[in-house]
């Protein structure tokens, strides 16, 4: 077989007679001679879904092991994670909301960012123009730093400051809020909550995105239809942390398909996937595009097999467009400019080499050619949206079901009829209820963190109880008892603050994806997040206080016990609020350093290490902003205040046998318990409000 050279056309002819299968997929490019009637297109998983009994859809990707198999051979049962994908026909969703098709056009689009190093500005996009049609799968390509993600972020409305030029949606100026209601952005990393199952994640999405007018039964039908279509039904009860890379990517798409968005943005959808999963993912996007959607994705350097699946290419280099048009027109376009792509060379690799300057300095020539409209000469399939969709769904005539295609074409909804307000499908209260249930469920299932917090409170409580056993009523050990009380406040502070500092930034990525895709408002998310963890924090603090209080034999009076418990719970909630503020405003690395560091002055001015009267007058004001001071002082008053009788003395002389005398020595004799309570409640409210505005500021900076 030496010297045998196969072109892409030769390969296609061979594949018309043979089915090629790599470990998971068998590709059939030939349309079956026997029609399927009105059978709608679908993807099935597990037992093969629609592959058994009856004809299979044209251009299907069917699970099968082996390398090459003769056509007509007996099919084997596909593995659980398989899909049957028809890349020539759109999906038929019968129950999704109807949406209008959307065409995106941008003219002289530029984007600049400020540089602090030289007090100047850097242009990431330089007066580029283009048009993305509905019904097409569009690839934005370019070398690293060319502006791929920047362009997509600007088009999606995630970057607004520093943007100049015009962006038109169906020929009208884009309204960012209206547009984001009809679009979704699926990020490179699949940001999913790890402790929810696939079904629970879809249920949350449906409850938040489908609005209050749809019944629960109808939402369930929508969820089942999407999961069946995307081949996720068999893993519907699997937690997202246990999904494969391909399943996670499909779930990310399924979560956004709930409200049937006509525009979908994907940032590196094939990142981290193997070759089979990449083909599976792009086949899915191809089918979604054939349903009339505008699918736009950035992709770094696809293989020839993947590159051929795209309909439209927008090539960037140094923030400027060097090609836009059909995939099939790329090689002739480059050849017309004396850039011959070698035979048997991947066109995607070659155009990347051209963009990087490996074939000479032709950047300006390519940009000028695009500006002069030379790319239009090589576009072989200039079709309107209706033509594309009609060709894609020509064989489907089911009058009893409204396909996704017809929904996009014949919807009464338009961009002009959408309101300009916030436009969340559900009310703030409904959002809060759904989110607090989800957060509460995630906390319960996070066995590592939740159990660790509970076990640490139990173990440390027993340890402190054993160290300070039966000293609460002993006058000769009053100072040791004060140390026990101070450590109790200190322990509850750190165990409440640090977990929040560490975990909250990890949830920010999920929040950003869902909020920017118009699932819910910031206030609903923040309120649910802060409220869901309160019961756990109160329970953990109570467990610790109960163990320590009774093992150390503090006053057996219900009133004093609940006063101590109230103080300890308030201190833990204030510390948690401080952790929330740090976690909302900073990254994990900065937060883990700043959290303990900010606690040092709070501890120094708490009144345990240095009495208030000993602190220099110019630093005494710091004691009033130390929430540990109020917590420690309140616990001391609860234990030794309130006209407590004299303490038991087991030695010849006990200086602090009188509780009031001990409070006087600690500079706490004139302190009032309820003032400390009010101060801690004030700290709690202030820090929670500051954390909200810090989160809002961070959200604004990210957009």
XYZ file of C-alpha atoms in Angstrom, residues 15-19 28 30-31 69-73:
13
model
C -16.978 5.697 4.874
C -20.117 5.489 2.764
C -19.437 1.774 2.494
C -17.839 1.171 5.834
C -18.672 2.201 9.327
C -22.569 6.487 9.169
C -24.913 7.564 4.203
C -28.625 8.264 4.425
C -16.988 -3.212 10.611
C -18.735 -4.124 7.414
C -22.053 -2.454 6.782
C -25.003 -4.622 7.627
C -23.225 -6.450 10.401
